[in-house]
PDB file of C-alpha atoms in Angstrom:
ATOM      1  CA  LYS A 210     -14.913 -72.726 190.452  1.00  0.00           C
ATOM      2  CA  PHE A 211     -11.614 -71.873 192.163  1.00  0.00           C
ATOM      3  CA  SER A 212      -8.357 -72.453 190.247  1.00  0.00           C
ATOM      4  CA  GLN A 213      -4.788 -71.880 191.387  1.00  0.00           C
ATOM      5  CA  MET A 214      -1.571 -71.757 189.338  1.00  0.00           C
ATOM      6  CA  ASN A 215       1.809 -70.053 188.993  1.00  0.00           C
ATOM      7  CA  ALA A 216       0.868 -66.418 188.323  1.00  0.00           C
ATOM      8  CA  GLU A 217       3.636 -65.984 185.747  1.00  0.00           C
ATOM      9  CA  ARG A 218       2.543 -68.889 183.548  1.00  0.00           C
ATOM     10  CA  LEU A 219      -1.182 -69.441 183.488  1.00  0.00           C
ATOM     11  CA  LEU A 220      -2.632 -71.969 181.070  1.00  0.00           C
ATOM     12  CA  PRO A 221      -2.804 -70.769 177.444  1.00  0.00           C
ATOM     13  CA  GLU A 222      -6.415 -71.921 177.162  1.00  0.00           C
ATOM     14  CA  TRP A 223      -7.384 -69.544 179.980  1.00  0.00           C
ATOM     15  CA  THR A 224      -7.189 -66.469 177.722  1.00  0.00           C
ATOM     16  CA  GLY A 225     -10.273 -64.334 178.352  1.00  0.00           C
ATOM     17  CA  ARG A 226     -11.833 -67.010 180.584  1.00  0.00           C
ATOM     18  CA  PHE A 227     -12.289 -65.447 184.029  1.00  0.00           C
ATOM     19  CA  ASP A 228     -14.742 -62.899 185.409  1.00  0.00           C
ATOM     20  CA  VAL A 229     -12.611 -62.403 188.541  1.00  0.00           C
ATOM     21  CA  VAL A 230      -8.971 -63.032 189.430  1.00  0.00           C
ATOM     22  CA  SER A 231      -7.548 -62.502 192.915  1.00  0.00           C
ATOM     23  CA  SER A 232      -3.997 -61.779 193.994  1.00  0.00           C
ATOM     24  CA  ILE A 233      -3.543 -61.976 197.753  1.00  0.00           C
ATOM     25  CA  TRP A 234      -0.296 -60.827 199.394  1.00  0.00           C
ATOM     26  CA  LEU A 235       1.752 -61.846 196.343  1.00  0.00           C
ATOM     27  CA  PHE A 236       3.344 -58.800 194.733  1.00  0.00           C
ATOM     28  CA  HIS A 237       5.570 -57.826 197.669  1.00  0.00           C
ATOM     29  CA  GLU A 238       7.142 -61.308 197.407  1.00  0.00           C
ATOM     30  CA  LEU A 239       8.152 -60.952 193.750  1.00  0.00           C
ATOM     31  CA  PRO A 240      10.991 -59.257 191.873  1.00  0.00           C
ATOM     32  CA  SER A 241       9.955 -56.574 189.361  1.00  0.00           C
ATOM     33  CA  GLU A 242      10.137 -58.846 186.299  1.00  0.00           C
ATOM     34  CA  ALA A 243       7.900 -61.443 187.945  1.00  0.00           C
ATOM     35  CA  ILE A 244       5.378 -58.725 188.877  1.00  0.00           C
ATOM     36  CA  ASP A 245       5.228 -57.641 185.230  1.00  0.00           C
ATOM     37  CA  ASN A 246       4.849 -61.257 184.061  1.00  0.00           C
ATOM     38  CA  ALA A 247       2.103 -61.985 186.594  1.00  0.00           C
ATOM     39  CA  THR A 248       0.216 -58.799 185.740  1.00  0.00           C
ATOM     40  CA  ALA A 249       0.385 -59.561 182.014  1.00  0.00           C
ATOM     41  CA  GLU A 250      -0.999 -63.033 182.669  1.00  0.00           C
ATOM     42  CA  ILE A 251      -3.778 -61.719 184.898  1.00  0.00           C
ATOM     43  CA  ALA A 252      -4.808 -59.231 182.214  1.00  0.00           C
ATOM     44  CA  ARG A 253      -4.684 -61.961 179.559  1.00  0.00           C
ATOM     45  CA  VAL A 254      -6.963 -64.403 181.398  1.00  0.00           C
ATOM     46  CA  LEU A 255      -9.577 -61.828 182.421  1.00  0.00           C
ATOM     47  CA  LYS A 256     -12.660 -61.423 180.272  1.00  0.00           C
ATOM     48  CA  PRO A 257     -13.339 -57.910 178.956  1.00  0.00           C
ATOM     49  CA  SER A 258     -14.657 -55.929 181.946  1.00  0.00           C
ATOM     50  CA  GLY A 259     -13.370 -58.682 184.264  1.00  0.00           C
ATOM     51  CA  LYS A 260     -12.187 -57.730 187.744  1.00  0.00           C
ATOM     52  CA  LEU A 261      -8.928 -58.151 189.602  1.00  0.00           C
ATOM     53  CA  LEU A 262      -9.140 -58.195 193.396  1.00  0.00           C
ATOM     54  CA  PHE A 263      -5.643 -57.206 194.492  1.00  0.00           C
ATOM     55  CA  MET A 264      -4.743 -57.446 198.181  1.00  0.00           C
ATOM     56  CA  ASP A 265      -1.290 -56.709 199.564  1.00  0.00           C
ATOM     57  CA  SER A 266       0.560 -54.537 202.039  1.00  0.00           C
ATOM     58  CA  VAL A 267      -0.225 -50.866 202.432  1.00  0.00           C
ATOM     59  CA  GLN A 268       2.432 -48.569 201.054  1.00  0.00           C
ATOM     60  CA  ALA A 269       3.867 -45.525 202.859  1.00  0.00           C
ATOM     61  CA  GLU A 270       1.717 -43.215 200.709  1.00  0.00           C
ATOM     62  CA  ASP A 271      -1.392 -44.958 202.080  1.00  0.00           C
ATOM     63  CA  THR A 272      -0.580 -44.056 205.683  1.00  0.00           C
ATOM     64  CA  PRO A 273       0.722 -40.457 205.822  1.00  0.00           C
ATOM     65  CA  GLU A 274      -0.747 -40.046 209.320  1.00  0.00           C
ATOM     66  CA  ARG A 275       1.645 -42.696 210.644  1.00  0.00           C
ATOM     67  CA  GLY A 276       4.750 -40.602 209.925  1.00  0.00           C
ATOM     68  CA  ASP A 277       7.960 -42.216 208.707  1.00  0.00           C
ATOM     69  CA  MET A 278       6.850 -45.674 207.581  1.00  0.00           C
ATOM     70  CA  GLU A 279       9.991 -46.180 205.503  1.00  0.00           C
ATOM     71  CA  SER A 280      12.012 -47.303 208.533  1.00  0.00           C
ATOM     72  CA  ALA A 281       9.199 -49.608 209.690  1.00  0.00           C
ATOM     73  CA  PHE A 282       9.014 -51.184 206.235  1.00  0.00           C
ATOM     74  CA  GLU A 283      12.804 -51.608 206.114  1.00  0.00           C
ATOM     75  CA  HIS A 284      12.637 -53.304 209.517  1.00  0.00           C
ATOM     76  CA  PHE A 285       9.898 -55.637 208.217  1.00  0.00           C
ATOM     77  CA  ARG A 286      12.024 -56.453 205.138  1.00  0.00           C
ATOM     78  CA  ASP A 287      15.065 -57.295 207.251  1.00  0.00           C
ATOM     79  CA  VAL A 288      13.381 -59.191 210.093  1.00  0.00           C
ATOM     80  CA  TYR A 289      11.144 -61.309 207.858  1.00  0.00           C
ATOM     81  CA  SER A 290      13.652 -61.786 204.994  1.00  0.00           C
ATOM     82  CA  GLU A 291      11.478 -60.027 202.429  1.00  0.00           C
ATOM     83  CA  PRO A 292      14.048 -58.977 199.794  1.00  0.00           C
ATOM     84  CA  HIS A 293      11.504 -57.492 197.348  1.00  0.00           C
ATOM     85  CA  PHE A 294       9.352 -55.675 199.878  1.00  0.00           C
ATOM     86  CA  MET A 295      10.937 -52.248 199.417  1.00  0.00           C
ATOM     87  CA  ASN A 296      10.616 -52.479 195.618  1.00  0.00           C
ATOM     88  CA  TYR A 297       6.897 -53.104 196.099  1.00  0.00           C
ATOM     89  CA  GLN A 298       6.715 -50.182 198.527  1.00  0.00           C
ATOM     90  CA  HIS A 299       7.915 -47.783 195.845  1.00  0.00           C
ATOM     91  CA  MET A 300       5.646 -49.067 193.054  1.00  0.00           C
ATOM     92  CA  ASP A 301       2.994 -46.807 191.609  1.00  0.00           C
ATOM     93  CA  LEU A 302       0.350 -49.531 191.482  1.00  0.00           C
ATOM     94  CA  LYS A 303      -2.212 -47.470 189.575  1.00  0.00           C
ATOM     95  CA  ALA A 304       0.304 -46.686 186.808  1.00  0.00           C
ATOM     96  CA  HIS A 305       1.624 -50.257 186.833  1.00  0.00           C
ATOM     97  CA  PHE A 306      -1.779 -51.824 186.330  1.00  0.00           C
ATOM     98  CA  ALA A 307      -2.770 -49.215 183.720  1.00  0.00           C
ATOM     99  CA  ARG A 308       0.148 -50.416 181.544  1.00  0.00           C
ATOM    100  CA  PHE A 309      -1.679 -53.756 181.323  1.00  0.00           C
ATOM    101  CA  GLY A 310      -5.160 -52.364 180.667  1.00  0.00           C
ATOM    102  CA  LEU A 311      -6.369 -52.637 184.266  1.00  0.00           C
ATOM    103  CA  GLU A 312      -8.029 -49.622 185.886  1.00  0.00           C
ATOM    104  CA  VAL A 313      -8.410 -49.112 189.643  1.00  0.00           C
ATOM    105  CA  THR A 314     -12.114 -48.713 190.448  1.00  0.00           C
ATOM    106  CA  SER A 315     -11.921 -48.763 194.253  1.00  0.00           C
ATOM    107  CA  THR A 316      -9.435 -48.860 197.101  1.00  0.00           C
ATOM    108  CA  SER A 317      -9.962 -50.003 200.687  1.00  0.00           C
ATOM    109  CA  GLN A 318      -7.530 -50.363 203.545  1.00  0.00           C
ATOM    110  CA  TRP A 319      -7.395 -52.145 206.888  1.00  0.00           C
ATOM    111  CA  PHE A 320      -4.393 -51.593 209.167  1.00  0.00           C
ATOM    112  CA  ALA A 321      -1.464 -53.035 207.115  1.00  0.00           C
ATOM    113  CA  THR A 322      -3.542 -54.358 204.206  1.00  0.00           C
ATOM    114  CA  LYS A 323      -5.026 -52.687 201.175  1.00  0.00           C
ATOM    115  CA  LEU A 324      -7.453 -53.973 198.596  1.00  0.00           C
ATOM    116  CA  LEU A 325      -7.626 -52.580 195.092  1.00  0.00           C
ATOM    117  CA  THR A 326     -10.492 -53.540 192.829  1.00  0.00           C
ATOM    118  CA  LEU A 327      -9.529 -53.203 189.190  1.00  0.00           C
ATOM    119  CA  GLN A 328     -11.407 -53.661 185.939  1.00  0.00           C
ATOM    120  CA  LYS A 329     -10.035 -54.759 182.580  1.00  0.00           C
ATOM    121  CA  ARG A 330     -10.633 -52.123 179.905  1.00  0.00           C
TER     122      ARG A 330
END
C-alpha cells in the first residue's frame, strides 16, 4: 500500500508501521528545521530494520571530477528559486541520518541524482 503525507507530521498511529519509506527530491526544498523534523518522523514510522530510500540531488562531494560545482549549484539555486538548496549541498547526510538511528547501507548516483539506501538500527 502506498501512503502520502506531510513528512514533518506523520500520523501518530504509524509508529513502527512501515518496512520502507521513500523521500524523493524533498530535502533540498526544506529549511534545516524541517529536514530534522521529517527525518525524525521517518525514523519513528519505520519498523526496526526498516529501510529509507532517499533520492535527491548530488552534492559537490559526489562529483569531484566535475570541478567547481559550487558555482553551478548557486546558479541552480538562483535561477530556479531554490532558497534551501545550498544548505542541502553542505549537509553531511551520513552524519545527519545517523543522529536519527538511520545507517547508510548503499549509495548510487545518476547524473544529478543520488540514491541512498538506509536502514533503521
